[in-house]
CSV table of C-alpha atoms in Angstrom, one decimal:
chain,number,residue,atom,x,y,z
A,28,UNK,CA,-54.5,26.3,39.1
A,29,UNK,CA,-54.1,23.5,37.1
A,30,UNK,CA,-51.4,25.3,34.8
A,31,UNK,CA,-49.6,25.9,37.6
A,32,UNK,CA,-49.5,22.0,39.3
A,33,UNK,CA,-48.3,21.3,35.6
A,34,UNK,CA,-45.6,23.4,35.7
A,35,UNK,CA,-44.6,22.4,39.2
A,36,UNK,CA,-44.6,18.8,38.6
A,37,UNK,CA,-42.4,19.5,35.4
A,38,UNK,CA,-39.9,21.2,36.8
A,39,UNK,CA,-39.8,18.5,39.7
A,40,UNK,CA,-38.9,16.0,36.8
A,41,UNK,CA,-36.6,17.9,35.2
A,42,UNK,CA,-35.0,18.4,38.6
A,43,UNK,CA,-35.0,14.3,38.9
A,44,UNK,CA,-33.6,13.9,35.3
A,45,UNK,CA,-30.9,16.2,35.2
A,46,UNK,CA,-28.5,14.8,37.7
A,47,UNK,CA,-28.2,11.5,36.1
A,48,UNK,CA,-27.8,13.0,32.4
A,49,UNK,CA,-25.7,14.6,33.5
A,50,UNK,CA,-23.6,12.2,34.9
A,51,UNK,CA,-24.2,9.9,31.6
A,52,UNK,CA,-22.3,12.4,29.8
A,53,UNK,CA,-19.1,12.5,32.3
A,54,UNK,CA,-18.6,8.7,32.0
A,55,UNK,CA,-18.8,8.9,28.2
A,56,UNK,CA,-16.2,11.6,28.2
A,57,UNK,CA,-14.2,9.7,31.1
A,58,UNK,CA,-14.3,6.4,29.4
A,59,UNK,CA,-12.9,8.1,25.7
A,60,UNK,CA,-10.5,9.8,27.8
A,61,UNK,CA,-9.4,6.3,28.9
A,62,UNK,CA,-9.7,3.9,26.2
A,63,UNK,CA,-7.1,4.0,23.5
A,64,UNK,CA,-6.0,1.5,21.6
A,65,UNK,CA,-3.3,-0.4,22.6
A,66,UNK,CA,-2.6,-3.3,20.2
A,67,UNK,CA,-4.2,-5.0,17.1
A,68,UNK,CA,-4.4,-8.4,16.4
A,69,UNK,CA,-4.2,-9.8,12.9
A,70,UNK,CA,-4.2,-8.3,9.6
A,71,UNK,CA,-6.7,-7.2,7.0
A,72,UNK,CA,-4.4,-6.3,4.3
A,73,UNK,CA,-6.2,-8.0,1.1
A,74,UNK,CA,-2.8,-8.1,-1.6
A,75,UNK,CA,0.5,-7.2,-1.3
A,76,UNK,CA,-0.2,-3.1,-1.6
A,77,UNK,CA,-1.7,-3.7,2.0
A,78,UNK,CA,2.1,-4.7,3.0
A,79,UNK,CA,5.1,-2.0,3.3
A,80,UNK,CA,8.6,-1.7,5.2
A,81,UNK,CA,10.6,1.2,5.8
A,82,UNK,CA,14.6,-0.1,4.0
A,83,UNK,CA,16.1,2.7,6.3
A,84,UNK,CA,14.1,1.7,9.9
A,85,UNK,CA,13.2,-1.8,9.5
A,86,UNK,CA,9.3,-0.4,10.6
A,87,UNK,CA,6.8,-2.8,8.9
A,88,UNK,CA,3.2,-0.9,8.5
A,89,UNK,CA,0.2,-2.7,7.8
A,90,UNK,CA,-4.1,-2.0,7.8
A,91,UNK,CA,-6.2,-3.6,10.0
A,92,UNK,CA,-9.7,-1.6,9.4
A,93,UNK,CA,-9.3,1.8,9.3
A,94,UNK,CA,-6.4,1.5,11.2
A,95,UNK,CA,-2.3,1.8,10.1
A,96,UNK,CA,-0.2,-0.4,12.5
A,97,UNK,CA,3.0,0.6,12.6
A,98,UNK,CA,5.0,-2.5,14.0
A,99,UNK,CA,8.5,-2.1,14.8
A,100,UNK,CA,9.6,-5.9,14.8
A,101,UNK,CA,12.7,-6.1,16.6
A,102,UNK,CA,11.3,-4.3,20.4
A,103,UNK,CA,7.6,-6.2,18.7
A,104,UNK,CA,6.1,-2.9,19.7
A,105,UNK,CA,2.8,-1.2,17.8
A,106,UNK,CA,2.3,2.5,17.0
A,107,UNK,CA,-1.4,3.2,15.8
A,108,UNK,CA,-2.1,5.8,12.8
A,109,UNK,CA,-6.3,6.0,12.9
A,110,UNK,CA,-8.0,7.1,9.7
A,111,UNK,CA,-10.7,9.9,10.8
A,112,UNK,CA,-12.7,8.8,7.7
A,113,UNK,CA,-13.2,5.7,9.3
A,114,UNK,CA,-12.9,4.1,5.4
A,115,UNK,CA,-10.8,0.7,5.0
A,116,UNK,CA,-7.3,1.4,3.7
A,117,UNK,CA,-6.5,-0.8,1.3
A,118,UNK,CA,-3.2,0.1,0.1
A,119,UNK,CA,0.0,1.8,1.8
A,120,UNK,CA,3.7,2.9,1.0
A,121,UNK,CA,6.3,4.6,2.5
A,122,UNK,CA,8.6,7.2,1.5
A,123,UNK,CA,12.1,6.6,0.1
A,124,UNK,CA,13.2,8.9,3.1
A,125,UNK,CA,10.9,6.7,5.5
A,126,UNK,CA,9.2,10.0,6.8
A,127,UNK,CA,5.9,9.7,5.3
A,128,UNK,CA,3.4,7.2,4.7
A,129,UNK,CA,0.7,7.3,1.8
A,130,UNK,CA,-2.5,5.0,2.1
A,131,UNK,CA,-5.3,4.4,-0.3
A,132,UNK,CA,-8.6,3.5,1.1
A,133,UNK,CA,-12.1,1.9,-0.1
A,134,UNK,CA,-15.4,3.3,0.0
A,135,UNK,CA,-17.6,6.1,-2.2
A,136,UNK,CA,-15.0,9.1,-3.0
A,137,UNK,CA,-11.9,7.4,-1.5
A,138,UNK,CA,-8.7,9.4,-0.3
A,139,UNK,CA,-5.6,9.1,-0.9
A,140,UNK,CA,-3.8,10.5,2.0
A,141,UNK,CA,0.0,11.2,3.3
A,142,UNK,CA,1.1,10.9,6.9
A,143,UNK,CA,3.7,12.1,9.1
A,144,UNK,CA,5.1,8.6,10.7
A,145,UNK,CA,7.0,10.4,13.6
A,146,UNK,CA,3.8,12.4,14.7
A,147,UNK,CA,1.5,9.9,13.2
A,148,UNK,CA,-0.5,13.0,11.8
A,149,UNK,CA,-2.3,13.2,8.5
A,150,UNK,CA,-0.4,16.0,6.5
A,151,UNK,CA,-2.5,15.7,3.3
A,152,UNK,CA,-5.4,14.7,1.8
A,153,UNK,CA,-5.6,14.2,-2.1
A,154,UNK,CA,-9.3,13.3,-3.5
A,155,UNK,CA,-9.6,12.2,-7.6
A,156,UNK,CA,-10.6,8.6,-7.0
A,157,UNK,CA,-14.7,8.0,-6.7
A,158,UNK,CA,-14.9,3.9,-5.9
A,159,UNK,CA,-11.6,2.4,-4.5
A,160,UNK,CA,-7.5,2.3,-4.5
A,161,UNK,CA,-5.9,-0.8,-5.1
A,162,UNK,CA,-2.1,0.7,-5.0
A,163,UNK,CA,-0.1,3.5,-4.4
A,164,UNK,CA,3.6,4.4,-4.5
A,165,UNK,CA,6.3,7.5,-4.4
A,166,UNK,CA,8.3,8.1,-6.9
A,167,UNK,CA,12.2,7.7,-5.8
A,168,UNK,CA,13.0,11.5,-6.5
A,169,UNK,CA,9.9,12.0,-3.7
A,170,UNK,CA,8.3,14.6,-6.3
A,171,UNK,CA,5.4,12.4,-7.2
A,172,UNK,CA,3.1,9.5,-6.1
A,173,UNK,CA,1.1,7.5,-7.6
A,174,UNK,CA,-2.5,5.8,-6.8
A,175,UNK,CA,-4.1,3.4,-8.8
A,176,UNK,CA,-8.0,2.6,-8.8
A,177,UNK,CA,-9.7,-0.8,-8.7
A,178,UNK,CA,-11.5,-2.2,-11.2
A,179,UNK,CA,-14.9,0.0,-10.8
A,180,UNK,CA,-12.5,3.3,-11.1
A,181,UNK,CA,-10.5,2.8,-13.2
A,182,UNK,CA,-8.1,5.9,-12.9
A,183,UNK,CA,-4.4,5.9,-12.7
A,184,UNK,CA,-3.5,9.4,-11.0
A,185,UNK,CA,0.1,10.8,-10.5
A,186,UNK,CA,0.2,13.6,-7.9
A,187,UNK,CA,2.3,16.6,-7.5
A,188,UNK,CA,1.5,15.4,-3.8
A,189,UNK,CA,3.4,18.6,-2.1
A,190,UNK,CA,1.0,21.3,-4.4
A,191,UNK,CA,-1.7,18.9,-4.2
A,192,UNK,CA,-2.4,18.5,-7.9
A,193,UNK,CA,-2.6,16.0,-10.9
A,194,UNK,CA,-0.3,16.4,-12.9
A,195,UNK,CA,-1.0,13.0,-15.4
A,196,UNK,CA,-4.2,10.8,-15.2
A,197,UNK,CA,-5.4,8.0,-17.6
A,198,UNK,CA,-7.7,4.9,-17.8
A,199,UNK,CA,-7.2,1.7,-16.8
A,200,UNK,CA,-9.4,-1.3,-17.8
A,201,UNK,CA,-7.8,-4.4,-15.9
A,202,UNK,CA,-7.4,-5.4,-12.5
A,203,UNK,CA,-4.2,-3.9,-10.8
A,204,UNK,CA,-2.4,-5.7,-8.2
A,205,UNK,CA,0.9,-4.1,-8.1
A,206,UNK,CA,3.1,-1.0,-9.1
A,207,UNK,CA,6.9,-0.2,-8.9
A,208,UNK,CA,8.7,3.3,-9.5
A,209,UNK,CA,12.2,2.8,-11.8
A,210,UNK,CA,15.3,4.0,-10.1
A,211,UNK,CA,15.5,7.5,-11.6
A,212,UNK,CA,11.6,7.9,-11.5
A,213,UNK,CA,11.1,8.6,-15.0
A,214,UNK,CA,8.4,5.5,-15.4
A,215,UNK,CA,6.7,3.4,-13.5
A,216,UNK,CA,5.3,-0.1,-14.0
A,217,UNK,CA,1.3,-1.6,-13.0
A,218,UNK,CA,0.6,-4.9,-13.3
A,219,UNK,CA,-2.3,-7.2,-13.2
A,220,UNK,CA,-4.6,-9.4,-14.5
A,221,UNK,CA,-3.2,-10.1,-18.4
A,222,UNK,CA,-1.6,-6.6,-17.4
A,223,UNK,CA,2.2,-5.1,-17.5
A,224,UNK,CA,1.9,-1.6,-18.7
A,225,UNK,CA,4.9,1.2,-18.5
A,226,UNK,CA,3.6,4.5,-18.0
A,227,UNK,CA,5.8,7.5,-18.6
A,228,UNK,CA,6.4,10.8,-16.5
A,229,UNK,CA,9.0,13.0,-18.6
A,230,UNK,CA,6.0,15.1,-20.2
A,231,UNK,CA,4.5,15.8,-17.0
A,232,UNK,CA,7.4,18.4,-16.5
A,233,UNK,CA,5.9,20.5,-19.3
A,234,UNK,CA,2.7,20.8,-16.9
A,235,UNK,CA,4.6,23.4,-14.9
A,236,UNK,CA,2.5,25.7,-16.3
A,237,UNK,CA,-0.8,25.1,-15.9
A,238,UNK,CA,-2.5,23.3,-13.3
A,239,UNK,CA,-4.7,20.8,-15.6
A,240,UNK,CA,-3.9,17.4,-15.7
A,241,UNK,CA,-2.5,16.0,-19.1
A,242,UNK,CA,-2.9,12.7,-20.3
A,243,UNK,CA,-0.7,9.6,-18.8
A,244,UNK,CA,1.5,7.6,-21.8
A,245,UNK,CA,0.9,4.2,-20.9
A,246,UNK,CA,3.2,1.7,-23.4
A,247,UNK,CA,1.9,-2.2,-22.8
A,248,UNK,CA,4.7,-4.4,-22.3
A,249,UNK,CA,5.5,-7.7,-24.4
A,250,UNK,CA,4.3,-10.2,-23.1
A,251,UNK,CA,4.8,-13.0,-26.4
A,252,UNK,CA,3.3,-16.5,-25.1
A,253,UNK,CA,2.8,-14.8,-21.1
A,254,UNK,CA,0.2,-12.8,-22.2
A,255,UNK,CA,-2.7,-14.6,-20.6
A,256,UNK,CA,-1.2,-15.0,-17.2
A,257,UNK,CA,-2.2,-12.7,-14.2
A,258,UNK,CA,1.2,-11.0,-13.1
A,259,UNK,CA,0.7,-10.5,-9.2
A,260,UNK,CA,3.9,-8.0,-8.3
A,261,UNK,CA,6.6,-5.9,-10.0
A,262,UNK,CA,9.8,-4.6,-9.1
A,263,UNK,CA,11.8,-2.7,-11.0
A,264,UNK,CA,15.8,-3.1,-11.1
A,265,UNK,CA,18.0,-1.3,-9.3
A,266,UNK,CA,21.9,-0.4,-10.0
A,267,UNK,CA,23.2,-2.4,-12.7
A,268,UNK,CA,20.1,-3.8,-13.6
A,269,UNK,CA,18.0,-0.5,-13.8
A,270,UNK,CA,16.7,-0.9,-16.7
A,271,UNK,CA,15.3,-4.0,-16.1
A,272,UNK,CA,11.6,-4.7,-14.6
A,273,UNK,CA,10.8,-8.0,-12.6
A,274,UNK,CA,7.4,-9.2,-12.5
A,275,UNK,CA,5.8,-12.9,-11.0
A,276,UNK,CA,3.0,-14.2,-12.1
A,277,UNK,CA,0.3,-16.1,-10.1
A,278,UNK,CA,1.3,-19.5,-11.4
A,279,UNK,CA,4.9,-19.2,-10.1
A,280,UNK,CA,6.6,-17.7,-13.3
A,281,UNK,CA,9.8,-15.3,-12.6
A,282,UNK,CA,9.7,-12.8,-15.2
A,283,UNK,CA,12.5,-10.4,-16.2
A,284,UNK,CA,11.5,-7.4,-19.1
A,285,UNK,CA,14.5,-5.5,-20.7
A,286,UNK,CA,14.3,-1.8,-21.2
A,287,UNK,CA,12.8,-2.2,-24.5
A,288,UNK,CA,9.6,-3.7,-22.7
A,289,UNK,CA,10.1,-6.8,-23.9
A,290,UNK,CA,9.5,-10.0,-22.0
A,291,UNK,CA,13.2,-11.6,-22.3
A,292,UNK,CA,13.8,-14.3,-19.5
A,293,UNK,CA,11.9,-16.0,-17.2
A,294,UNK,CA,12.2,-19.1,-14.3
A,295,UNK,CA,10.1,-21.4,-12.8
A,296,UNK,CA,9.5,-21.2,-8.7
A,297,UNK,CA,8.6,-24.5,-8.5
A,298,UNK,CA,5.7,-23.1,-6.2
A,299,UNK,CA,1.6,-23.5,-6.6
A,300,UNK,CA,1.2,-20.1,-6.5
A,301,UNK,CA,3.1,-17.0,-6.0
A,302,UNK,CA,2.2,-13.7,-4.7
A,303,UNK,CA,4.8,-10.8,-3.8
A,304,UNK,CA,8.4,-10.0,-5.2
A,305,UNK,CA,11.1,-7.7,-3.4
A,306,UNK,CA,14.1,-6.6,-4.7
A,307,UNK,CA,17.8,-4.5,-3.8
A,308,UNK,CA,20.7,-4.7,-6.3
A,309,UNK,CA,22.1,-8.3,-5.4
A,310,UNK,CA,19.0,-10.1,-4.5
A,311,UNK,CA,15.2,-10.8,-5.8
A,312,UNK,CA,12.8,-12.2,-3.2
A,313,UNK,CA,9.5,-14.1,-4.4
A,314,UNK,CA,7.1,-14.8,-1.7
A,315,UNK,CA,5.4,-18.1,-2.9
A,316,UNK,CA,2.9,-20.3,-1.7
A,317,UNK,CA,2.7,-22.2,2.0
A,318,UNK,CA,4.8,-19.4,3.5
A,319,UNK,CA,7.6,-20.6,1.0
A,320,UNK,CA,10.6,-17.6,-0.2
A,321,UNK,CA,12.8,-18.1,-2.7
A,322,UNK,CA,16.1,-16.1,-3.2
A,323,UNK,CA,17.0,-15.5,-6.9
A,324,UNK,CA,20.2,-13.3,-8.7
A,325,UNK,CA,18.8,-10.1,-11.1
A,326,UNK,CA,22.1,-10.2,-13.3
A,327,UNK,CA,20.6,-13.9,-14.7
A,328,UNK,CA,17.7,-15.2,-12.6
A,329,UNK,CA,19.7,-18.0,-10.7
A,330,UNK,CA,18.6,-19.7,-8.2
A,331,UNK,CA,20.2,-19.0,-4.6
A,332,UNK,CA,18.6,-20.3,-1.7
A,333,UNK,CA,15.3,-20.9,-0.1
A,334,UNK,CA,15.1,-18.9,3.5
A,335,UNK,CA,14.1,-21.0,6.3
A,336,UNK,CA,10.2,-21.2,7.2
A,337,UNK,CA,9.4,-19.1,10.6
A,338,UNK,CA,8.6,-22.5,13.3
A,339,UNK,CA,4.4,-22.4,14.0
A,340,UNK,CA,3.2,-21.0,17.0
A,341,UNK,CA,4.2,-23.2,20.6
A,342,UNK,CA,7.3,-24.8,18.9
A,343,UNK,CA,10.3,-25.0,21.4
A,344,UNK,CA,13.1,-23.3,18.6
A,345,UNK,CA,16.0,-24.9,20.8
A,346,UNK,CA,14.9,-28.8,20.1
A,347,UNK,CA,15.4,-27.8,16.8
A,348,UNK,CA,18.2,-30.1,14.4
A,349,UNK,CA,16.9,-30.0,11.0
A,350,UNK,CA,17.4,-26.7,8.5
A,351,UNK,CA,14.2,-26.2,6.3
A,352,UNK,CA,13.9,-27.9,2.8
A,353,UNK,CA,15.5,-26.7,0.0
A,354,UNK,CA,14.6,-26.2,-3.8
A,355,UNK,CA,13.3,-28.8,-5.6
């Protein structure tokens, strides 16, 4: 009957096709049981939030994509932390402790989210931000952390990050490039386009009680005749100079800000440009333009020394006689 050629001649092509779907699927599963990801080249990081080291391990961890590399630089060896959202991470910051690492990320209803560097495992996932994170940052006490939006959010969160909670949240109008926690984490400082703004955490203790977020105190600092320029990092003093906060600005201004939040000293770099500032108790480090770094004292902004330039690529270090040039 013809119903029955029809069903013979089916089941002779499913007979046919089966084999080789079936064998489709085993390579796919064979070939992701095989390819992992064994080193990334270049960087994607797009300001100096994208940039982190670990004081306690020397371990530098950067974003390429959705991807964390975790480069340790003296064995030059790669560890890989892969964000399951797929989403570009766009800021990162380690613990004081050097155990975790936070990352912000791009994208619609971003994520800020803590991993375990040893296991290389997320351990949370804290969601307030709806366009994009431009900085984030723990608190040296390791109680809080902070995340910053970009310009279409907006929002300046601090988390509770081990209840998972918000415990302050305000606005934020300018472009933020940068944040630093003070040494006893009682403030922190954003900077940013025609932007320094201290924002204070001693009322958040009161929000013990309930779990609603209460309103950040944000104080502007000082700027006087700075005001228009676009600070690009911050770093706020450590030991003596605690009470201090360090900021650079884009045109290659050294800024120092007493505890009253006023702008009270600053130097020239003698740079084009200048981008990212580092600090410990008896050193600042500015990262200026053409790969230049200049080494200035926090007790009065003196000058020290300019650190040698790494040699390009293909350079035979050996032939080398001259040392690299010095300040201006």
């Amino acid at each position: 009957m013809p119903g029955d050629g029809f069903t013979i001649t089916s089941r002779i092509r499913n007979l046919l096709r089966t084999p080789s779907m079936k064998n489709k699927k085993k390579c796919k599963e064979n070939l992701s049981s095989k390819v992992t990801l064994e080193k990334v080249l270049g960087i994607t990081t797009s300001g100096n939030s994208g940039l982190t080291c670990d004081p306690r391990s020397g371990l530098v961890a950067y974003p390429a994509g959705c991807v964390v590399v975790l480069l340790n630089p003296k064995k030059n060896r790669q560890h890989h932390i892969i964000n399951t959202s797929r989403k570009t991470i766009t800021a990162l910051s380690f613990s004081p402790d050097g155990k975790y690492l936070v990352t912000g990320e791009s994208g619609h209803l971003p994520a800020v989210r803590l991993w375990d560097v040893a296991e290389r495992r997320q351990v949370a996932e804290l969601q307030k931000h709806k366009y994009g994170v431009s900085c984030v940052a723990f608190s040296h006490n390791n109680k809080y952390i902070v995340s910053v939006g970009n310009q279409h959010d907006m929002m300046v969160n601090v988390w509770a990050w081990k209840k998972d909670v918000v415990v302050a949240a305000n606005k934020v109008s300018s472009k933020v490039t940068g944040v630093s926690f003070s040494e006893d984490s009682s403030y922190f400082v954003t900077v940013g386009n025609r932007h320094v703004r201290f924002w204070y955490l001693d009322h958040c203790k009161a929000n013990k009680v309930t779990r609603a977020a209460i309103p950040l105190l944000g104080r502007s600092g000082l700027l006087g005749e700075l005001r228009n320029n676009f600070f690009s990092d911050v770093a706020c003093g450590r030991g003596s100079k605690s009470d201090s906060t360090f900021c650079i600005t884009s045109s290659g201004l050294l800024c120092e800000f007493n505890s009253k939040r006023m702008l009270d000293k600053w130097v020239d770099l003698k740079t084009g440009m200048a981008q990212s500032l580092s600090l410990s108790e008896d050193m600042i480090f500015c990262g200026c333009a053409d790969g230049t770094v200049r080494a200035f004292s926090p007790s009065d902004l003196h000058f020290v020394c300019t650190l040698p330039q790494p040699h390009p690529l293909g350079t035979d270090v050996s032939a080398v006689t001259e040392a690299s040039t010095p300040h201006p």
